[in-house]
């Protein structure tokens, strides 16, 4: 690996203000040396920066490229001082002090420096993930996000890319919500507007490094209150470099799922990732380029079973089944056989076309697979131009596309998913003087995801199935447009369903355009920065649950659900919501000033102020409506008029965020750091997007067919006789005062760092946060209190059914002890350890699109709902290491060439489980509540000493609460923890035909010891899984083996892979 790493060690990357070299120049007596010439040279590119020391001997050089530098100081009467090997990392100020010796300038005192281990210049929390870790640590799917866990206080959320989800990865830190992260690539945002997740993943081999700032970062960064992650792309150097790779992943060595013993088939994941990168100079010391491509082809399959109607049942023959009652006569059909003239022709036609016949024997008579396919292609280009020491520019452009068609167990239904992304960043840095610089940056992030039914924009209509009247808003409402069409869900209780249930026409076209200007001024002991960040956000998106409608056949009419279907009598029908598209537009502005003040030689104060102006969000398509509680004394009314565009929210303009931090250098290689700041998080667009579900643009009604005298049929599921004159809709609303309150978080930390040796540093401290006005949603704000009597008449607002209320009023509090130990690479070992002991408390669960508040009484929360958060993880230990095996280094000759130089690496994670809520099934409260909690049984402990997957807690400690709120607290128990070992083993073989060419062999093992990572147990009283664990938290993507082979030679790429291994074959060369 050594040659490969050297080839990549020193690329050019985007400059950032807080990446630099600072220091003091003094004479042998310790007096300051003014006007000394300081020259800083980038080893890889040859680019040089020159400054003079101030009257107090200080120098400060910012906007440097992360990489390796030589720093040289010259002053009359002194020998030249030179430090080589100075490594500067992203968002870091490396301190390099010089004490010059008396002598001639021609004499040189040279010292080889090491990368600073102590952060002596600011209080920002975070960790740099450098190229050495990106390359050598095992990464499942080659996603850089997985390495963020090497930062204390940080966890990562990564959804499956093979499903209907349009979700994305998130980096979560220090008590923040999942949706509060910010991620920038070369200084431009890389998250979407609707739900704030990462939209694309740059090719690993094109990344220089990245830093996760987990808290108390400078005023330059903001707009979201959580972790701020900055990625730096590589670029060319004065040497040409190229690499080709291919990674194959198969399923033969994948572990069998814990709950899928033989003879059940294993789940399957096959993946092929391939690509290349080429970089170098266009003009030496002036112009550099990098170009890369990576593709991925993958398939994920899970075996599944279900029950389908037999040929006899489709012919109306239910002999041997429970009695089938004729709803017209009230008596059993003779022989339990429905006469042919009574079979509904539409039912017969649809079942024969859209439900497969049995293919296995037994009661569970159908076996198949669900399948997700994944095809991604990404291209990246980057150009850097150094016109002079005063002007430098760069730009990058990334284009990525992900296609993910998904096939259900019923082979007649699938969806097509597409996700194209584009990212552009361009930057110009102009140096007016060594003390005054200006940076202007422009870019955009475009992400357009679409999950579509195959019937989208075709001549298909629901009426073509023989089903009439399924319109948005009821039988007299509007039919679905061609771009809304899909197959309505037909559910037969106990049998396979038919319909486009997951292909829900989910669209989200997110665009962000961003301009940033920063003026940096170094004046004496002050490093000042004045800046502005302007963003234009546009988002066209859908939000829907059942866009095409549903019909359910329950058996309430004949005593047999399949017989109900064959007769064509649905018990309940949900009218379509349609697929309305909200078009939201918003301006966001930020002004900030930051002063890093060197108050004394050993004390730096970081003083900043940021003002965020989150402009009024406008929905321009006229589909969003909310309840107004102030327009009618008889109760709330939907507003504005259908199709009219109004400002739904009242905006606020008071978002000032102060930042304070200090870094104090003490004797004995110690640093004390601390800080406080207020960080605002712009409300996600889901707060407005969800309002399109209100009628008439969206919204659905439930129509119930009388069991004793059915009127609705599959041909006419919403007859006029059953459709209410004044229908009662479910609605969505913002708070009655309509204030758009953006959440904010107060962060505070105090930490002590000690450099134990030249290669070891230990840091420990307290990190806390307090969240205010945190988003959640009250799923049923209109539920009545528990009690007897009809529910609708007892609702607070009986003119509506359920009201889902957007509620930015949650509070959180987080405290933690965080520790970090790092051993810099020496004697073949590099080690990074992050430990967090924390507690997160809140009074509502998650955010708008994550399931709602989880509160049983949404109008009376406070102390009743205050508890450990579902995001609370008490303990988390992550160890990352790379180790060149010592016993192989001593081998010489042919044995050394074959057996020597082996290297292992890994990420080991031990973590506590997350809390979960105890609920009860049914509606024992008689209030239509979503989150009904049971009562505690007096004298019973909810926990047990010997936990097993079969019995995780004391189920006897809970009893059903009837017609009153249960007294079980929110989230009283915690689920299983995590214990994973991801390992790698690799060796680089030098190729004999040319220096700089090598073959890399690499094997990776994910969850290497096949330890089951259990999910939370069943937590609903009254269900068969209550108290039992029935699934694992990690799927087969995380229980895998992978082998990588890499060849360094120019020429065609060939591969012979073995099943069960991801076999990367990489060709690499250096010019």
Short mmCIF file of C-alpha atoms in Angstrom, two decimals, residues 778 780-781 783-785 854-862 864-865 929-933 965:
data_model
loop_
_atom_site.label_atom_id
_atom_site.label_comp_id
_atom_site.label_asym_id
_atom_site.label_seq_id
_atom_site.Cartn_x
_atom_site.Cartn_y
_atom_site.Cartn_z
CA UNK A 778 -48.86 15.32 16.25
CA UNK A 780 -53.90 12.88 15.65
CA UNK A 781 -54.32 16.29 17.21
CA UNK A 783 -58.41 12.71 19.00
CA UNK A 784 -60.82 13.00 21.94
CA UNK A 785 -59.94 11.96 25.47
CA UNK A 854 -45.19 9.12 19.60
CA UNK A 855 -47.29 10.81 22.31
CA UNK A 856 -50.55 9.31 23.54
CA UNK A 857 -52.11 12.69 24.38
CA UNK A 858 -50.88 15.21 21.81
CA UNK A 859 -52.58 18.18 23.50
CA UNK A 860 -51.02 17.52 26.91
CA UNK A 861 -47.37 16.60 26.56
CA UNK A 862 -44.83 18.27 28.84
CA UNK A 864 -46.01 13.20 30.67
CA UNK A 865 -43.92 12.70 27.51
CA UNK A 929 -55.39 7.41 19.14
CA UNK A 930 -52.20 6.30 17.42
CA UNK A 931 -49.94 5.74 20.42
CA UNK A 932 -52.01 4.10 23.14
CA UNK A 933 -49.86 2.93 26.05
CA UNK A 965 -54.64 7.00 29.26
#
